[in-house]
Amino acid sequence: MRHFAVVGSGPAGFYTAEALEKAYGDQARIDILDRYPVPYGLIRFGVAPDHQSLKAVSKRYDKVADSAGVDFIGNVCVGRDISVSELLDLYDAVILATGAPHDRKLGIPGEDLPGVVGSAEFVGWYNGHPDFADLNPPLSGTHAAVIGNGNVALDCARILSKTRAEFEGSDIVGHALDALDRSEIQTVTLLGRRGPHQIAMTPKELGELGHLEAAVPVIEPADFPPVAADEPLEPGLRKSVSLLRAFADLATDKPKRIVFDFFAKPIAIEGDGRAERVIVERTVLDDSGAARGTGETYGVPASLVISAIGYATSPIDEVPFAAGKFVNERGKIADRLFAVGWARRGPSGTIGTNRPDGYEVADQIAAALAPGSSGDRAGAQGLKRLLAERAVMATDYDDWRKIEQTETGRARPGSPREKFVRHQEWLQTIGR
Ligand code: NAP
């Protein structure tokens, strides 16, 4: 029997477990560890609550978790409760699938002012992430700014602009829904340091902005090059740019606006003790396509500023780390130690991108470690013994299912599904 530990239960972790299970059949035991008592990482805490079709991929992960050779061990933080070298003593291979849960810093004056939040925090707040349950983003002003031109920036702008009725069928947490319902924000400005041809937004997500009940997207046609310049763009980007251009034809008789401000690089956030405006510098693109400041600056009013400029992986003691991810060669960090997903590649790509990634690493492991005995490696038994000695309250598959059933049980007809938003609530549910 081989023993494998997958650290992180988001998409990358589950695809890797699935691939290992296919490669080894009943000749392996695969433990999926997570620092939270419930799994699914980005699917639970990152994917927008109004994108239920994307969240449905967790049904595939359910099948993996249900299989005999796979176990879930929650509420265990690798690097704090147990070290990577201890895991390597217990398991034949350890695969880090820890994602990129932290916000990259803007590195501009004023980014620590109250009213400035990272997208991981804001997205976590409306998705019931325990670390951000008390974020309480300021929604009493009329203007917000979202920095970045990627899909996460779009998610934040859309969530800020939807009506209560538009969240029907979503699983947004109740406290965020109520706060958003009371929000006074009328204008959300999306700040892109480059132009329409450099956006990282995909067509489906961009298209949604054109169909909001109470908000209309606004563009400035002068920001766009002649239409013929769209021709050489990659088809997905060309479609996104066409959708952007078409926003100019939308009726503007809705109360809220999502304003695309291109060639606008944030250089400071100002305000009297809290965010009131983002100072941006007009840019032009240099020959390499990078944004170069022109020296012309102006202020964009915003009492809520969300920085959506990409995520970073957390370092773990003993594991080489550089440029926001674990140092690896095609997923291999060291002998029997691997990284997959965003911890391997950095925060890019769709959920599905993690599938080939996990399968590739599982193939490497299978090529190096034939099915057979792992000698005296104790696997889950040894891990559970160590955790008990350290008074770590690890949770298991049954605990997770009990928590989930209790959450679902809190659903009220016609309102979003209630989720626990505090770590303690999860543990109380299972009697800890
Ligand atoms: P992203 O796609 O990398 O976009 C980051 C954005 O931030 C870019 O527009 C970038 O501009 C900008 N930026 C970076 N540093 C900046 C700075 N210092 N000042 C101003 N702007 C800055 O990251 P993301 O939006 O966090 O998304 C992460 C991944 O998740 C992506 O692959 C995304 O497609 C995926 N995702 C998918 C969905 C979906 O499919 N529905 C939803 C959410 C996320 P430059 O281009 O100029 O660097």
XYZ file of C-alpha atoms and ligand atoms in Angstrom:
480
model
C 0.000 0.000 0.000
C 1.245 3.502 -0.874
C 0.340 6.546 1.214
C -0.066 10.008 -0.330
C -0.834 13.355 1.302
C -2.434 16.085 -0.805
C -2.249 19.384 1.064
C -5.161 21.607 0.028
C -8.672 20.573 -0.990
C -9.416 22.996 -3.818
C -9.640 21.996 -7.487
C -5.897 21.270 -7.857
C -5.899 19.011 -4.800
C -8.978 17.071 -5.875
C -7.826 16.561 -9.480
C -4.509 15.248 -8.168
C -6.256 12.875 -5.743
C -8.506 11.701 -8.589
C -5.473 11.046 -10.805
C -3.580 9.212 -8.054
C -6.602 7.068 -7.362
C -6.889 6.165 -11.051
C -3.159 5.373 -11.233
C -3.008 3.189 -8.101
C -6.544 1.839 -7.653
C -6.826 0.052 -4.317
C -3.049 0.100 -3.911
C -2.982 3.601 -2.438
C -4.493 5.608 0.401
C -4.818 9.273 -0.369
C -5.371 11.795 2.411
C -6.552 15.264 1.405
C -5.642 17.750 4.134
C -7.078 21.221 4.581
C -6.694 23.950 7.173
C -10.486 24.353 7.237
C -12.942 21.720 8.497
C -14.688 21.736 5.100
C -13.116 21.205 1.683
C -13.179 22.786 -1.797
C -11.053 25.893 -1.248
C -11.492 28.201 -4.235
C -14.804 26.591 -5.199
C -16.276 27.362 -1.809
C -14.530 30.653 -1.023
C -13.444 32.121 -4.367
C -15.911 31.356 -7.175
C -18.660 33.982 -7.253
C -21.843 32.865 -5.453
C -23.943 33.799 -8.500
C -21.859 31.433 -10.683
C -23.462 28.207 -9.477
C -22.685 26.368 -12.707
C -18.954 26.789 -11.974
C -19.431 25.662 -8.375
C -21.181 22.504 -9.632
C -17.765 21.013 -10.436
C -17.597 20.100 -6.741
C -19.987 17.217 -7.519
C -17.096 15.599 -9.367
C -14.884 16.144 -6.314
C -17.599 14.615 -4.109
C -17.183 11.379 -6.063
C -13.438 11.422 -5.380
C -14.002 12.092 -1.677
C -16.571 9.266 -1.516
C -14.175 6.679 -2.909
C -12.742 4.081 -0.574
C -9.078 5.016 -0.979
C -9.530 8.739 -0.317
C -9.949 10.450 3.030
C -10.481 14.071 4.047
C -8.596 15.391 7.090
C -9.628 18.956 7.910
C -8.687 21.645 10.417
C -4.982 20.876 9.985
C -2.588 23.625 8.964
C 0.585 22.261 7.383
C 3.551 24.368 8.462
C 1.897 25.090 11.832
C 0.322 21.866 13.124
C 2.673 19.553 11.259
C 5.755 20.220 9.154
C 6.373 19.175 5.562
C 9.325 16.993 6.618
C 7.106 15.191 9.141
C 4.581 14.560 6.364
C 7.364 13.239 4.141
C 8.280 10.761 6.904
C 4.667 9.561 7.062
C 3.801 9.489 3.340
C 5.385 8.203 0.110
C 4.783 11.568 -1.544
C 3.398 14.933 -0.479
C 1.644 17.184 -2.993
C 1.158 20.854 -2.116
C -2.097 22.166 -3.570
C -2.359 25.179 -1.315
C -3.502 27.641 -3.983
C -2.905 31.368 -3.802
C -5.186 32.671 -1.082
C -3.560 36.052 -0.393
C -3.823 39.426 -2.080
C -0.783 40.845 -3.825
C 0.106 44.258 -2.476
C -0.336 47.360 -4.625
C 2.783 49.009 -3.229
C 1.339 52.524 -3.347
C 0.843 55.110 -0.587
C -2.495 54.867 1.195
C -3.156 51.180 0.511
C -3.432 50.504 4.246
C -6.129 53.141 4.802
C -9.467 51.899 6.137
C -11.778 51.359 3.177
C -9.102 49.663 1.055
C -9.541 45.885 0.848
C -8.005 43.136 -1.227
C -10.186 41.065 -3.523
C -9.385 37.876 -1.548
C -10.835 39.604 1.507
C -13.882 41.003 -0.274
C -14.624 37.798 -2.188
C -14.052 35.786 1.022
C -16.472 38.061 2.887
C -19.397 37.439 0.527
C -18.529 33.742 0.204
C -18.473 32.984 3.946
C -14.703 32.642 4.412
C -14.119 32.549 8.196
C -11.070 34.828 8.037
C -13.132 37.641 6.499
C -16.498 37.259 8.239
C -15.936 40.559 10.050
C -14.549 42.525 7.095
C -17.553 44.841 7.044
C -16.575 46.653 3.825
C -17.749 50.278 3.772
C -20.839 50.446 1.554
C -22.330 53.729 2.771
C -20.559 55.941 0.204
C -21.786 56.409 -3.343
C -18.519 55.543 -5.137
C -16.311 52.448 -5.180
C -13.216 51.667 -7.237
C -11.968 48.238 -8.257
C -8.317 48.107 -9.305
C -7.454 45.546 -11.999
C -8.929 44.367 -15.282
C -9.198 40.621 -14.650
C -12.170 38.333 -13.969
C -11.921 38.844 -10.210
C -12.295 42.611 -10.687
C -15.395 41.849 -12.786
C -16.791 39.572 -10.065
C -16.357 42.321 -7.454
C -17.937 45.012 -9.645
C -20.900 42.757 -10.525
C -21.545 41.690 -6.928
C -21.485 45.340 -5.827
C -24.037 46.220 -8.526
C -26.622 43.440 -8.302
C -30.022 43.805 -6.727
C -31.194 41.456 -3.984
C -33.467 39.678 -6.457
C -30.502 38.997 -8.753
C -28.910 36.859 -6.025
C -31.826 34.421 -6.119
C -30.384 30.931 -6.575
C -26.911 31.992 -5.483
C -25.222 30.849 -2.269
C -24.058 34.283 -1.134
C -23.944 34.373 2.673
C -26.808 36.149 4.416
C -24.731 38.816 6.176
C -23.162 39.943 2.879
C -26.489 39.908 1.058
C -28.089 42.098 3.716
C -25.150 44.535 3.685
C -25.157 44.718 -0.128
C -28.908 45.272 -0.088
C -28.364 48.356 2.086
C -25.381 49.557 0.008
C -25.449 53.174 -1.210
C -22.874 52.574 -3.940
C -24.050 53.931 -7.276
C -20.814 54.078 -9.272
C -18.135 51.408 -9.460
C -15.057 52.462 -11.414
C -12.910 49.660 -12.823
C -9.339 50.943 -13.084
C -7.172 49.310 -15.747
C -3.577 50.439 -16.002
C -3.540 49.392 -19.671
C -6.161 49.460 -22.441
C -9.112 47.468 -23.804
C -6.786 45.194 -25.809
C -4.911 44.224 -22.640
C -7.846 43.155 -20.455
C -7.760 39.746 -18.741
C -11.579 39.420 -18.728
C -13.316 36.554 -20.510
C -16.384 37.016 -22.758
C -18.979 35.178 -20.684
C -18.103 37.104 -17.530
C -17.901 40.431 -19.364
C -21.177 39.820 -21.194
C -23.043 39.486 -17.878
C -22.471 43.176 -17.155
C -24.683 44.104 -20.084
C -27.715 42.384 -18.531
C -27.808 43.674 -14.966
C -31.124 44.790 -13.558
C -30.066 48.113 -12.026
C -26.581 48.805 -13.400
C -25.146 49.633 -16.789
C -21.512 49.334 -17.915
C -20.028 52.522 -19.329
C -17.031 52.828 -21.651
C -15.295 55.742 -23.325
C -15.091 55.009 -27.086
C -12.011 57.256 -27.390
C -10.070 54.660 -25.327
C -10.441 52.143 -28.166
C -8.282 51.800 -31.280
C -10.054 51.562 -34.675
C -12.177 48.374 -34.966
C -9.790 46.940 -37.571
C -7.116 46.742 -34.882
C -9.169 44.003 -33.134
C -8.640 41.632 -36.070
C -5.278 40.115 -34.982
C -6.431 39.538 -31.411
C -6.798 35.987 -30.105
C -10.522 35.029 -30.632
C -11.534 35.086 -26.948
C -9.983 38.500 -26.393
C -11.473 39.792 -29.656
C -14.908 38.748 -28.437
C -14.338 40.450 -25.084
C -13.266 43.666 -26.825
C -16.377 43.532 -29.089
C -18.560 43.169 -26.002
C -16.827 46.146 -24.413
C -17.355 48.240 -27.543
C -21.047 47.297 -27.591
C -21.511 48.693 -24.071
C -21.442 52.137 -25.732
C -24.873 51.350 -27.304
C -26.626 50.401 -24.057
C -29.342 52.620 -22.651
C -28.039 54.465 -19.599
C -31.354 54.767 -17.760
C -30.368 52.521 -14.835
C -29.466 53.962 -11.447
C -26.031 52.355 -11.100
C -22.960 52.566 -13.345
C -19.900 50.378 -13.794
C -17.367 52.689 -15.413
C -14.365 51.287 -17.297
C -11.474 53.688 -16.839
C -8.622 52.498 -19.055
C -5.009 53.732 -19.165
C -5.461 54.648 -15.510
C -2.680 53.519 -13.169
C -3.334 53.938 -9.425
C -0.424 55.765 -7.808
C -1.916 56.609 -4.391
C -5.039 56.294 -2.277
C -5.932 59.408 -0.313
C -8.434 60.486 2.299
C -8.838 61.971 5.723
C -8.130 58.911 7.880
C -9.873 56.630 5.395
C -10.089 56.083 1.645
C -11.856 58.865 -0.220
C -10.218 58.798 -3.646
C -7.742 56.890 -5.802
C -5.146 59.081 -7.489
C -4.447 57.680 -10.930
C -1.910 58.572 -13.558
C -2.859 58.496 -17.225
C -0.706 55.987 -19.087
C 0.309 55.156 -22.618
C 1.660 51.801 -23.735
C 5.358 51.573 -24.545
C 6.769 49.362 -27.309
C 6.760 46.306 -25.017
C 3.074 46.845 -24.200
C 3.761 48.006 -20.614
C 1.933 50.980 -19.080
C 4.074 54.119 -18.917
C 2.909 57.082 -16.850
C 2.378 60.374 -18.683
C 2.565 62.597 -15.607
C -1.120 63.585 -15.951
C -3.000 62.665 -12.770
C -6.562 62.905 -11.476
C -8.653 61.622 -8.582
C -11.350 58.931 -8.775
C -13.764 59.210 -5.832
C -14.067 55.980 -3.846
C -14.838 55.290 -0.201
C -14.424 51.585 -0.933
C -11.346 50.538 -2.913
C -10.957 46.880 -3.872
C -7.580 45.822 -5.158
C -8.072 42.910 -7.578
C -4.569 42.644 -9.020
C -3.919 38.933 -8.506
C -3.213 36.521 -5.692
C -0.151 35.045 -3.975
C 0.633 31.639 -2.474
C 1.633 31.440 1.218
C 5.161 30.195 1.819
C 5.503 27.088 4.009
C 8.576 26.506 6.207
C 11.253 24.298 4.604
C 9.772 24.606 1.092
C 11.736 26.723 -1.454
C 9.640 29.696 -2.517
C 10.189 32.449 -5.091
C 8.107 34.800 -7.248
C 4.872 34.055 -5.351
C 4.936 30.239 -5.726
C 6.901 27.148 -4.723
C 10.090 26.649 -6.711
C 9.444 23.599 -8.876
C 10.387 21.845 -12.084
C 7.220 20.607 -13.846
C 5.613 20.342 -10.414
C 8.521 18.633 -8.667
C 9.940 20.598 -5.713
C 12.216 17.930 -4.230
C 12.364 14.177 -3.860
C 8.751 13.016 -3.152
C 7.562 16.618 -2.744
C 5.406 18.225 -5.451
C 3.259 21.294 -6.134
C 0.118 21.541 -8.286
C -2.308 24.280 -9.312
C -1.708 27.895 -8.363
C 0.958 26.852 -5.825
C 2.849 25.410 -8.804
C 2.076 27.857 -11.642
C 0.915 31.052 -9.996
C -2.671 32.362 -10.009
C -3.794 31.993 -13.606
C -6.087 29.854 -15.717
C -9.528 28.394 -15.155
C -10.613 25.696 -12.714
C -10.201 23.147 -15.515
C -6.546 24.135 -16.034
C -5.809 22.344 -12.771
C -6.903 18.995 -14.156
C -4.020 18.318 -16.580
C -1.743 19.866 -14.006
C -2.773 17.364 -11.304
C -2.720 14.441 -13.735
C 0.799 15.326 -14.917
C 2.152 15.296 -11.382
C 0.307 12.063 -10.562
C 1.891 10.497 -13.672
C 5.340 11.527 -12.473
C 4.666 10.011 -9.058
C 3.336 6.797 -10.582
C 6.391 6.536 -12.830
C 8.739 6.920 -9.862
C 6.841 4.834 -7.294
C 5.427 1.546 -8.487
C 2.444 0.202 -6.557
C 3.705 -1.776 -3.618
C 4.642 -1.441 -0.012
C 5.726 1.878 1.388
C 7.676 0.104 4.106
C 7.182 1.590 7.505
C 5.430 4.807 6.434
C 2.481 5.175 8.761
C 0.239 7.369 6.550
C -3.029 8.598 8.091
C -2.638 6.513 11.234
C 0.667 8.156 12.058
C -0.647 11.589 11.136
C -3.696 11.247 13.371
C -1.520 10.051 16.242
C 0.780 13.064 15.929
C -2.146 15.495 15.655
C -3.804 13.998 18.737
C -0.538 14.373 20.694
C -0.512 18.030 19.687
C -4.200 18.535 20.574
C -5.044 19.491 16.991
C -8.798 18.954 16.493
C -8.654 17.338 13.067
C -11.986 16.795 11.340
C -12.886 13.911 9.061
C -15.244 13.110 6.205
C -18.232 12.542 8.536
C -17.620 15.867 10.320
C -17.507 17.695 6.980
C -20.764 16.081 5.828
C -22.452 16.910 9.108
C -21.387 20.558 8.828
C -22.598 20.720 5.244
C -25.965 19.182 6.054
C -26.438 21.602 8.916
C -25.627 24.529 6.647
C -28.031 23.352 3.983
C -30.589 22.774 6.694
C -30.461 26.462 7.506
C -31.715 27.360 4.032
C -34.971 29.261 3.902
C -37.161 28.976 0.806
C -36.663 31.908 -1.549
C -33.485 33.128 0.103
C -29.833 32.239 -0.406
C -28.410 29.189 1.261
C -26.945 30.004 4.662
C -23.362 28.977 5.308
C -21.416 29.170 8.503
C -19.034 32.075 8.374
C -16.973 31.444 11.481
C -14.524 28.656 12.168
C -16.016 28.212 15.627
C -19.494 27.627 14.174
C -18.164 24.721 12.143
C -16.508 23.135 15.149
C -19.519 23.633 17.417
C -21.685 21.830 14.861
C -19.615 18.701 15.310
C -19.449 19.012 19.082
C -15.875 20.301 19.467
P -5.578 38.385 -13.457
O -6.391 37.744 -14.486
O -4.100 38.119 -13.447
O -5.809 39.973 -13.564
C -5.079 40.865 -12.763
C -5.334 42.279 -13.255
O -4.689 43.164 -12.347
C -4.764 42.588 -14.631
O -5.660 43.395 -15.330
C -3.464 43.345 -14.290
O -3.098 44.279 -15.282
C -3.908 44.090 -13.079
N -2.788 44.530 -12.246
C -1.768 43.766 -11.771
N -0.940 44.514 -11.016
C -1.451 45.767 -11.021
C -1.074 46.988 -10.424
N 0.024 47.056 -9.652
N -1.824 48.096 -10.637
C -2.929 48.031 -11.417
N -3.365 46.895 -12.002
C -2.619 45.780 -11.804
O -6.031 38.007 -11.959
P -7.460 37.758 -11.323
O -8.493 38.645 -11.877
O -7.159 37.761 -9.861
O -7.832 36.280 -11.762
C -7.006 35.160 -11.387
C -7.354 33.966 -12.266
O -8.647 33.451 -11.899
C -7.438 34.309 -13.733
O -6.928 33.258 -14.484
C -8.921 34.477 -13.951
O -9.335 34.306 -15.291
C -9.475 33.401 -13.055
N -10.871 33.698 -12.712
C -11.831 33.191 -13.516
C -13.159 33.483 -13.269
C -14.213 32.918 -14.175
O -13.900 32.173 -15.062
N -15.484 33.275 -13.994
C -13.514 34.301 -12.200
C -12.511 34.814 -11.397
C -11.179 34.495 -11.670
P -1.875 44.003 -16.304
O -2.455 43.115 -17.341
O -1.520 45.340 -16.783
O -0.799 43.328 -15.485
